[in-house]
Amino acid sequence: MSFDRTKLGTSDLEKYFHNNERRLIHKWNHYFDIYERHFNRFRNRPIVILEIGVFHGGSLQMWKDYFGNKVQIHGVDINPDCKKLEEDQVQIHIGSQTDRAFLRKLKEQIPKVDILIDDGGHTMKQQQTTFEELYDHVKEDGVYLCEDTHSSYWIEYGGGLKRRKTFMEFSKNLIDSLNAFHSRQGSFKPDSFTKSADSIHFYDSIVVIEKRKRTAPIDLKSGEESFPYDYHHNGSKTKYRILLSINKVLQFLRLPGFIWR
């Protein structure tokens, strides 16, 4: 495919890609800006990267060029031929991303990672198993990125719109966990994800989780009130309690909430 180079992006990663004459890289054109947004702060630092899915090894070379001579890169692929793609700063591990025993052994063999990129087989089981086993191996200020999540809408990968157990539906549930500090339901409590994820970013075909150790947020106020304010928004504590009771029933029945106007 030919490109009009006057219309190409200007990021370092995109420049590398379009000038690449080394090993094959396969990316969607909008990925580079996403990488830059989340990876730039790690450049020229002594970091560890883990990429699931080696393919022809081109992206490993791209990361090495982008992050500099202090980066340590680990690639995982099920294809044993990928082992010969090792080079300085790049180590390849052969195994399946659905093999939990392999992933657990991998965690024993490599240090905690600053960036994890899941560009593996893209099936629902592969993406979810990788997240379940390796999310905790990303450092507390690191980045977990899963790409090609459009496979959640492809039937042959186990996907489909609103289909249960796709990676996108799985990721949507993580939004609830992210907000669990604000739960008023006994059955919905903060978990390890709540306490370790700072943000979740949804892009076309990419989900990014920025990690950061968190504690329950504190509700603050400053300044003087301009006028009396009804924090129950209804003028009556009794009315508020009735409204709360009604909505507890509606919530149990999974029906939309009711608000007095």
PDB file of C-alpha atoms in Angstrom:
ATOM      1  CA  MET A   1       0.000   0.000   0.000  1.00  0.00           C
ATOM      2  CA  SER A   2       1.378   3.431  -0.944  1.00  0.00           C
ATOM      3  CA  PHE A   3       1.060   6.507   1.290  1.00  0.00           C
ATOM      4  CA  ASP A   4       0.932  10.220   0.591  1.00  0.00           C
ATOM      5  CA  ARG A   5       3.758  11.176   2.944  1.00  0.00           C
ATOM      6  CA  THR A   6       2.584  14.800   3.096  1.00  0.00           C
ATOM      7  CA  LYS A   7      -0.475  13.563   4.998  1.00  0.00           C
ATOM      8  CA  LEU A   8       1.314  11.323   7.461  1.00  0.00           C
ATOM      9  CA  GLY A   9       1.421  12.012  11.187  1.00  0.00           C
ATOM     10  CA  THR A  10       4.431  13.602  12.802  1.00  0.00           C
ATOM     11  CA  SER A  11       4.820  11.475  15.943  1.00  0.00           C
ATOM     12  CA  ASP A  12       8.114   9.653  16.340  1.00  0.00           C
ATOM     13  CA  LEU A  13       6.383   6.276  16.313  1.00  0.00           C
ATOM     14  CA  GLU A  14       4.463   7.038  13.141  1.00  0.00           C
ATOM     15  CA  LYS A  15       7.598   8.340  11.452  1.00  0.00           C
ATOM     16  CA  TYR A  16       9.408   5.147  12.398  1.00  0.00           C
ATOM     17  CA  PHE A  17       6.555   3.016  11.050  1.00  0.00           C
ATOM     18  CA  HIS A  18       6.346   4.716   7.671  1.00  0.00           C
ATOM     19  CA  ASN A  19      10.115   4.677   7.215  1.00  0.00           C
ATOM     20  CA  ASN A  20      10.460   1.094   8.429  1.00  0.00           C
ATOM     21  CA  GLU A  21      12.554  -1.180   6.238  1.00  0.00           C
ATOM     22  CA  ARG A  22      13.287  -3.684   8.976  1.00  0.00           C
ATOM     23  CA  ARG A  23      10.972  -6.404  10.315  1.00  0.00           C
ATOM     24  CA  LEU A  24       7.266  -6.306   9.489  1.00  0.00           C
ATOM     25  CA  ILE A  25       4.920  -4.191  11.643  1.00  0.00           C
ATOM     26  CA  HIS A  26       1.121  -4.314  11.324  1.00  0.00           C
ATOM     27  CA  LYS A  27      -0.851  -1.458  12.945  1.00  0.00           C
ATOM     28  CA  TRP A  28      -4.041   0.544  12.442  1.00  0.00           C
ATOM     29  CA  ASN A  29      -3.229   4.133  11.539  1.00  0.00           C
ATOM     30  CA  HIS A  30      -4.842   5.742  14.623  1.00  0.00           C
ATOM     31  CA  TYR A  31      -2.853   3.667  17.125  1.00  0.00           C
ATOM     32  CA  PHE A  32       0.262   5.831  17.068  1.00  0.00           C
ATOM     33  CA  ASP A  33      -1.313   8.879  18.715  1.00  0.00           C
ATOM     34  CA  ILE A  34      -2.669   6.623  21.462  1.00  0.00           C
ATOM     35  CA  TYR A  35       0.755   5.116  22.059  1.00  0.00           C
ATOM     36  CA  GLU A  36       2.302   8.583  22.242  1.00  0.00           C
ATOM     37  CA  ARG A  37      -0.310   9.786  24.718  1.00  0.00           C
ATOM     38  CA  HIS A  38       0.283   6.961  27.173  1.00  0.00           C
ATOM     39  CA  PHE A  39       3.894   5.936  26.546  1.00  0.00           C
ATOM     40  CA  ASN A  40       5.774   9.203  26.064  1.00  0.00           C
ATOM     41  CA  ARG A  41       6.517   9.687  29.765  1.00  0.00           C
ATOM     42  CA  PHE A  42       8.519   6.445  29.797  1.00  0.00           C
ATOM     43  CA  ARG A  43      11.013   7.383  27.088  1.00  0.00           C
ATOM     44  CA  ASN A  44      14.729   7.181  27.867  1.00  0.00           C
ATOM     45  CA  ARG A  45      14.056   5.606  31.251  1.00  0.00           C
ATOM     46  CA  PRO A  46      15.192   2.178  32.557  1.00  0.00           C
ATOM     47  CA  ILE A  47      11.809   0.499  32.069  1.00  0.00           C
ATOM     48  CA  VAL A  48      10.514  -2.997  31.347  1.00  0.00           C
ATOM     49  CA  ILE A  49       8.012  -3.695  28.556  1.00  0.00           C
ATOM     50  CA  LEU A  50       6.070  -6.889  27.948  1.00  0.00           C
ATOM     51  CA  GLU A  51       4.368  -7.363  24.588  1.00  0.00           C
ATOM     52  CA  ILE A  52       2.076 -10.327  24.029  1.00  0.00           C
ATOM     53  CA  GLY A  53       2.227 -11.261  20.362  1.00  0.00           C
ATOM     54  CA  VAL A  54       5.575 -11.002  18.582  1.00  0.00           C
ATOM     55  CA  PHE A  55       4.376 -11.538  14.975  1.00  0.00           C
ATOM     56  CA  HIS A  56       7.479 -10.814  12.851  1.00  0.00           C
ATOM     57  CA  GLY A  57       9.245  -8.848  15.581  1.00  0.00           C
ATOM     58  CA  GLY A  58       8.861  -5.433  13.977  1.00  0.00           C
ATOM     59  CA  SER A  59       7.005  -3.782  16.834  1.00  0.00           C
ATOM     60  CA  LEU A  60       9.666  -4.951  19.300  1.00  0.00           C
ATOM     61  CA  GLN A  61      12.257  -3.150  17.200  1.00  0.00           C
ATOM     62  CA  MET A  62      10.013  -0.084  17.089  1.00  0.00           C
ATOM     63  CA  TRP A  63       9.679  -0.018  20.893  1.00  0.00           C
ATOM     64  CA  LYS A  64      13.433  -0.401  21.262  1.00  0.00           C
ATOM     65  CA  ASP A  65      14.029   2.568  18.979  1.00  0.00           C
ATOM     66  CA  TYR A  66      11.335   4.677  20.662  1.00  0.00           C
ATOM     67  CA  PHE A  67      12.178   4.030  24.314  1.00  0.00           C
ATOM     68  CA  GLY A  68      15.945   4.086  23.974  1.00  0.00           C
ATOM     69  CA  ASN A  69      18.908   2.054  25.149  1.00  0.00           C
ATOM     70  CA  LYS A  70      17.712   1.707  28.760  1.00  0.00           C
ATOM     71  CA  VAL A  71      14.567  -0.286  27.957  1.00  0.00           C
ATOM     72  CA  GLN A  72      14.286  -4.029  28.588  1.00  0.00           C
ATOM     73  CA  ILE A  73      11.743  -5.668  26.265  1.00  0.00           C
ATOM     74  CA  HIS A  74      10.078  -9.060  26.662  1.00  0.00           C
ATOM     75  CA  GLY A  75       7.943 -10.592  23.937  1.00  0.00           C
ATOM     76  CA  VAL A  76       5.591 -13.568  24.222  1.00  0.00           C
ATOM     77  CA  ASP A  77       4.437 -15.716  21.315  1.00  0.00           C
ATOM     78  CA  ILE A  78       3.197 -19.259  20.810  1.00  0.00           C
ATOM     79  CA  ASN A  79       5.261 -19.634  17.624  1.00  0.00           C
ATOM     80  CA  PRO A  80       8.688 -21.135  18.466  1.00  0.00           C
ATOM     81  CA  ASP A  81      10.192 -19.478  15.358  1.00  0.00           C
ATOM     82  CA  CYS A  82       9.885 -16.149  17.169  1.00  0.00           C
ATOM     83  CA  LYS A  83      12.707 -17.144  19.516  1.00  0.00           C
ATOM     84  CA  LYS A  84      15.240 -16.366  16.786  1.00  0.00           C
ATOM     85  CA  LEU A  85      14.058 -12.742  16.752  1.00  0.00           C
ATOM     86  CA  GLU A  86      15.851 -12.035  20.026  1.00  0.00           C
ATOM     87  CA  GLU A  87      18.442  -9.283  19.982  1.00  0.00           C
ATOM     88  CA  ASP A  88      20.129  -6.902  22.391  1.00  0.00           C
ATOM     89  CA  GLN A  89      17.544  -5.620  24.914  1.00  0.00           C
ATOM     90  CA  VAL A  90      14.890  -8.025  23.549  1.00  0.00           C
ATOM     91  CA  GLN A  91      14.061 -11.434  25.031  1.00  0.00           C
ATOM     92  CA  ILE A  92      11.398 -13.760  23.599  1.00  0.00           C
ATOM     93  CA  HIS A  93       9.366 -16.241  25.667  1.00  0.00           C
ATOM     94  CA  ILE A  94       7.522 -19.056  23.897  1.00  0.00           C
ATOM     95  CA  GLY A  95       4.116 -20.023  25.265  1.00  0.00           C
ATOM     96  CA  SER A  96       0.369 -19.525  25.028  1.00  0.00           C
ATOM     97  CA  GLN A  97      -1.387 -16.536  26.540  1.00  0.00           C
ATOM     98  CA  THR A  98      -4.264 -18.815  27.551  1.00  0.00           C
ATOM     99  CA  ASP A  99      -1.917 -21.076  29.516  1.00  0.00           C
ATOM    100  CA  ARG A 100      -2.235 -19.764  33.061  1.00  0.00           C
ATOM    101  CA  ALA A 101       0.648 -21.915  34.285  1.00  0.00           C
ATOM    102  CA  PHE A 102       2.915 -20.422  31.604  1.00  0.00           C
ATOM    103  CA  LEU A 103       1.858 -16.861  32.467  1.00  0.00           C
ATOM    104  CA  ARG A 104       2.449 -17.455  36.173  1.00  0.00           C
ATOM    105  CA  LYS A 105       5.891 -18.875  35.464  1.00  0.00           C
ATOM    106  CA  LEU A 106       6.597 -15.874  33.238  1.00  0.00           C
ATOM    107  CA  LYS A 107       5.913 -13.574  36.187  1.00  0.00           C
ATOM    108  CA  GLU A 108       8.585 -15.425  38.129  1.00  0.00           C
ATOM    109  CA  GLN A 109      11.091 -15.029  35.286  1.00  0.00           C
ATOM    110  CA  ILE A 110      10.743 -11.337  34.502  1.00  0.00           C
ATOM    111  CA  PRO A 111      10.555  -8.243  36.719  1.00  0.00           C
ATOM    112  CA  LYS A 112       7.356  -6.261  37.097  1.00  0.00           C
ATOM    113  CA  VAL A 113       6.661  -4.311  33.934  1.00  0.00           C
ATOM    114  CA  ASP A 114       6.046  -0.632  33.296  1.00  0.00           C
ATOM    115  CA  ILE A 115       4.075  -1.240  30.107  1.00  0.00           C
ATOM    116  CA  LEU A 116       2.121  -4.319  29.040  1.00  0.00           C
ATOM    117  CA  ILE A 117       0.818  -4.475  25.470  1.00  0.00           C
ATOM    118  CA  ASP A 118      -1.602  -7.275  24.597  1.00  0.00           C
ATOM    119  CA  ASP A 119      -1.371  -7.676  20.826  1.00  0.00           C
ATOM    120  CA  GLY A 120      -1.730 -11.443  20.890  1.00  0.00           C
ATOM    121  CA  GLY A 121      -4.365 -13.682  19.372  1.00  0.00           C
ATOM    122  CA  HIS A 122      -7.287 -11.308  20.088  1.00  0.00           C
ATOM    123  CA  THR A 123      -9.798 -13.983  21.099  1.00  0.00           C
ATOM    124  CA  MET A 124     -11.952 -13.311  24.130  1.00  0.00           C
ATOM    125  CA  LYS A 125     -10.323 -16.050  26.189  1.00  0.00           C
ATOM    126  CA  GLN A 126      -6.823 -14.865  25.294  1.00  0.00           C
ATOM    127  CA  GLN A 127      -7.472 -11.238  26.206  1.00  0.00           C
ATOM    128  CA  GLN A 128      -9.303 -11.960  29.442  1.00  0.00           C
ATOM    129  CA  THR A 129      -6.877 -14.639  30.632  1.00  0.00           C
ATOM    130  CA  THR A 130      -3.943 -12.326  29.984  1.00  0.00           C
ATOM    131  CA  PHE A 131      -5.579  -9.523  31.950  1.00  0.00           C
ATOM    132  CA  GLU A 132      -6.539 -11.777  34.847  1.00  0.00           C
ATOM    133  CA  GLU A 133      -3.039 -13.220  35.149  1.00  0.00           C
ATOM    134  CA  LEU A 134      -0.790 -10.287  34.256  1.00  0.00           C
ATOM    135  CA  TYR A 135      -2.535  -7.065  35.318  1.00  0.00           C
ATOM    136  CA  ASP A 136      -1.034  -7.395  38.788  1.00  0.00           C
ATOM    137  CA  HIS A 137       2.436  -7.745  37.232  1.00  0.00           C
ATOM    138  CA  VAL A 138       2.246  -4.182  35.916  1.00  0.00           C
ATOM    139  CA  LYS A 139       3.871  -1.673  38.267  1.00  0.00           C
ATOM    140  CA  GLU A 140       1.593   0.578  40.286  1.00  0.00           C
ATOM    141  CA  ASP A 141       2.368   3.566  38.034  1.00  0.00           C
ATOM    142  CA  GLY A 142       2.403   1.516  34.821  1.00  0.00           C
ATOM    143  CA  VAL A 143       0.174   1.101  31.779  1.00  0.00           C
ATOM    144  CA  TYR A 144      -1.858  -1.902  30.613  1.00  0.00           C
ATOM    145  CA  LEU A 145      -2.875  -1.651  26.943  1.00  0.00           C
ATOM    146  CA  CYS A 146      -4.981  -4.174  25.039  1.00  0.00           C
ATOM    147  CA  GLU A 147      -5.268  -3.520  21.324  1.00  0.00           C
ATOM    148  CA  ASP A 148      -7.389  -4.779  18.450  1.00  0.00           C
ATOM    149  CA  THR A 149     -10.375  -4.975  20.783  1.00  0.00           C
ATOM    150  CA  HIS A 150     -12.643  -4.699  17.741  1.00  0.00           C
ATOM    151  CA  SER A 151     -12.381  -8.490  17.820  1.00  0.00           C
ATOM    152  CA  SER A 152     -15.067  -8.228  20.526  1.00  0.00           C
ATOM    153  CA  TYR A 153     -17.467  -7.530  17.646  1.00  0.00           C
ATOM    154  CA  TRP A 154     -16.214 -10.300  15.357  1.00  0.00           C
ATOM    155  CA  ILE A 155     -18.113 -13.574  15.611  1.00  0.00           C
ATOM    156  CA  GLU A 156     -15.143 -15.748  14.648  1.00  0.00           C
ATOM    157  CA  TYR A 157     -13.191 -14.444  17.652  1.00  0.00           C
ATOM    158  CA  GLY A 158     -16.039 -15.148  20.059  1.00  0.00           C
ATOM    159  CA  GLY A 159     -17.373 -11.609  19.781  1.00  0.00           C
ATOM    160  CA  GLY A 160     -20.643  -9.899  18.924  1.00  0.00           C
ATOM    161  CA  LEU A 161     -22.420  -6.711  19.984  1.00  0.00           C
ATOM    162  CA  LYS A 162     -23.414  -6.931  23.672  1.00  0.00           C
ATOM    163  CA  ARG A 163     -22.363 -10.596  23.681  1.00  0.00           C
ATOM    164  CA  ARG A 164     -21.557 -11.885  27.133  1.00  0.00           C
ATOM    165  CA  LYS A 165     -17.922 -12.468  28.049  1.00  0.00           C
ATOM    166  CA  THR A 166     -16.394 -10.424  25.248  1.00  0.00           C
ATOM    167  CA  PHE A 167     -13.386  -8.379  26.295  1.00  0.00           C
ATOM    168  CA  MET A 168     -15.292  -5.149  25.721  1.00  0.00           C
ATOM    169  CA  GLU A 169     -18.137  -6.238  28.010  1.00  0.00           C
ATOM    170  CA  PHE A 170     -15.512  -7.386  30.517  1.00  0.00           C
ATOM    171  CA  SER A 171     -13.836  -3.963  30.293  1.00  0.00           C
ATOM    172  CA  LYS A 172     -17.127  -2.132  30.777  1.00  0.00           C
ATOM    173  CA  ASN A 173     -17.513  -3.923  34.099  1.00  0.00           C
ATOM    174  CA  LEU A 174     -14.133  -2.535  35.129  1.00  0.00           C
ATOM    175  CA  ILE A 175     -15.709   0.933  35.024  1.00  0.00           C
ATOM    176  CA  ASP A 176     -17.908  -0.125  37.938  1.00  0.00           C
ATOM    177  CA  SER A 177     -14.873  -1.340  39.871  1.00  0.00           C
ATOM    178  CA  LEU A 178     -13.102   1.956  39.171  1.00  0.00           C
ATOM    179  CA  ASN A 179     -15.982   3.806  40.877  1.00  0.00           C
ATOM    180  CA  ALA A 180     -16.555   1.347  43.725  1.00  0.00           C
ATOM    181  CA  PHE A 181     -15.299   3.738  46.411  1.00  0.00           C
ATOM    182  CA  HIS A 182     -18.631   5.537  45.989  1.00  0.00           C
ATOM    183  CA  SER A 183     -20.802   2.443  46.369  1.00  0.00           C
ATOM    184  CA  ARG A 184     -23.632   2.496  48.909  1.00  0.00           C
ATOM    185  CA  GLN A 185     -24.450  -1.179  48.343  1.00  0.00           C
ATOM    186  CA  GLY A 186     -23.032  -3.825  50.639  1.00  0.00           C
ATOM    187  CA  SER A 187     -22.578  -6.278  47.778  1.00  0.00           C
ATOM    188  CA  PHE A 188     -20.518  -3.815  45.737  1.00  0.00           C
ATOM    189  CA  LYS A 189     -17.243  -2.979  47.430  1.00  0.00           C
ATOM    190  CA  PRO A 190     -13.830  -1.681  46.354  1.00  0.00           C
ATOM    191  CA  ASP A 191     -11.543  -4.455  45.142  1.00  0.00           C
ATOM    192  CA  SER A 192      -7.905  -4.693  44.114  1.00  0.00           C
ATOM    193  CA  PHE A 193      -8.687  -3.067  40.762  1.00  0.00           C
ATOM    194  CA  THR A 194     -10.427  -0.134  42.459  1.00  0.00           C
ATOM    195  CA  LYS A 195      -7.321   0.456  44.549  1.00  0.00           C
ATOM    196  CA  SER A 196      -4.822   0.133  41.687  1.00  0.00           C
ATOM    197  CA  ALA A 197      -6.429   1.731  38.607  1.00  0.00           C
ATOM    198  CA  ASP A 198      -6.301   5.489  38.156  1.00  0.00           C
ATOM    199  CA  SER A 199      -8.196   5.632  34.862  1.00  0.00           C
ATOM    200  CA  ILE A 200      -9.574   3.577  31.972  1.00  0.00           C
ATOM    201  CA  HIS A 201      -9.382   4.952  28.437  1.00  0.00           C
ATOM    202  CA  PHE A 202     -11.574   3.540  25.659  1.00  0.00           C
ATOM    203  CA  TYR A 203     -10.487   4.182  22.083  1.00  0.00           C
ATOM    204  CA  ASP A 204     -11.485   2.656  18.781  1.00  0.00           C
ATOM    205  CA  SER A 205      -9.984  -0.847  19.107  1.00  0.00           C
ATOM    206  CA  ILE A 206      -7.855  -0.086  22.182  1.00  0.00           C
ATOM    207  CA  VAL A 207      -8.449  -0.152  25.935  1.00  0.00           C
ATOM    208  CA  VAL A 208      -5.817   1.486  28.153  1.00  0.00           C
ATOM    209  CA  ILE A 209      -5.623   1.269  31.934  1.00  0.00           C
ATOM    210  CA  GLU A 210      -3.369   3.748  33.710  1.00  0.00           C
ATOM    211  CA  LYS A 211      -2.385   2.307  37.061  1.00  0.00           C
ATOM    212  CA  ARG A 212      -1.837   4.284  40.241  1.00  0.00           C
ATOM    213  CA  LYS A 213      -2.256   3.318  43.869  1.00  0.00           C
ATOM    214  CA  ARG A 214      -5.502   4.820  45.168  1.00  0.00           C
ATOM    215  CA  THR A 215      -7.309   5.266  48.446  1.00  0.00           C
ATOM    216  CA  ALA A 216     -10.896   6.392  48.930  1.00  0.00           C
ATOM    217  CA  PRO A 217     -11.302   9.953  47.612  1.00  0.00           C
ATOM    218  CA  ILE A 218     -12.190  12.725  50.063  1.00  0.00           C
ATOM    219  CA  ASP A 219     -15.126  15.068  49.409  1.00  0.00           C
ATOM    220  CA  LEU A 220     -13.930  18.646  49.980  1.00  0.00           C
ATOM    221  CA  LYS A 221     -15.503  22.093  50.045  1.00  0.00           C
ATOM    222  CA  SER A 222     -13.999  25.560  50.252  1.00  0.00           C
ATOM    223  CA  GLY A 223     -15.430  29.073  50.361  1.00  0.00           C
ATOM    224  CA  GLU A 224     -18.692  30.431  51.800  1.00  0.00           C
ATOM    225  CA  GLU A 225     -22.226  29.477  50.760  1.00  0.00           C
ATOM    226  CA  SER A 226     -24.013  32.116  48.695  1.00  0.00           C
ATOM    227  CA  PHE A 227     -27.478  31.019  49.860  1.00  0.00           C
ATOM    228  CA  PRO A 228     -29.099  28.126  51.785  1.00  0.00           C
ATOM    229  CA  TYR A 229     -28.743  24.932  49.786  1.00  0.00           C
ATOM    230  CA  ASP A 230     -30.880  21.804  50.080  1.00  0.00           C
ATOM    231  CA  TYR A 231     -28.478  18.904  49.636  1.00  0.00           C
ATOM    232  CA  HIS A 232     -31.395  16.446  49.449  1.00  0.00           C
ATOM    233  CA  HIS A 233     -32.857  18.435  46.533  1.00  0.00           C
ATOM    234  CA  ASN A 234     -36.406  17.909  47.733  1.00  0.00           C
ATOM    235  CA  GLY A 235     -36.943  20.082  50.802  1.00  0.00           C
ATOM    236  CA  SER A 236     -37.967  17.216  53.088  1.00  0.00           C
ATOM    237  CA  LYS A 237     -35.980  14.504  54.846  1.00  0.00           C
ATOM    238  CA  THR A 238     -39.109  12.345  54.950  1.00  0.00           C
ATOM    239  CA  LYS A 239     -39.593  12.761  51.227  1.00  0.00           C
ATOM    240  CA  TYR A 240     -35.935  11.881  50.741  1.00  0.00           C
ATOM    241  CA  ARG A 241     -36.295   8.655  52.740  1.00  0.00           C
ATOM    242  CA  ILE A 242     -39.373   7.675  50.709  1.00  0.00           C
ATOM    243  CA  LEU A 243     -37.503   8.403  47.490  1.00  0.00           C
ATOM    244  CA  LEU A 244     -34.592   6.288  48.693  1.00  0.00           C
ATOM    245  CA  SER A 245     -36.890   3.358  49.529  1.00  0.00           C
ATOM    246  CA  ILE A 246     -38.603   3.532  46.137  1.00  0.00           C
ATOM    247  CA  ASN A 247     -35.290   3.518  44.322  1.00  0.00           C
ATOM    248  CA  LYS A 248     -33.962   0.587  46.337  1.00  0.00           C
ATOM    249  CA  VAL A 249     -36.904  -1.468  45.060  1.00  0.00           C
ATOM    250  CA  LEU A 250     -36.424  -0.215  41.502  1.00  0.00           C
ATOM    251  CA  GLN A 251     -32.721  -0.995  41.697  1.00  0.00           C
ATOM    252  CA  PHE A 252     -33.442  -4.544  42.871  1.00  0.00           C
ATOM    253  CA  LEU A 253     -35.796  -4.976  39.895  1.00  0.00           C
ATOM    254  CA  ARG A 254     -33.173  -3.427  37.584  1.00  0.00           C
ATOM    255  CA  LEU A 255     -35.601  -0.682  36.573  1.00  0.00           C
ATOM    256  CA  PRO A 256     -34.763   2.987  35.878  1.00  0.00           C
ATOM    257  CA  GLY A 257     -34.567   5.285  38.879  1.00  0.00           C
ATOM    258  CA  PHE A 258     -37.357   7.619  40.008  1.00  0.00           C
ATOM    259  CA  ILE A 259     -36.771  11.296  40.803  1.00  0.00           C
ATOM    260  CA  TRP A 260     -39.358  13.817  41.996  1.00  0.00           C
ATOM    261  CA  ARG A 261     -39.491  16.939  39.856  1.00  0.00           C
TER     262      ARG A 261
END
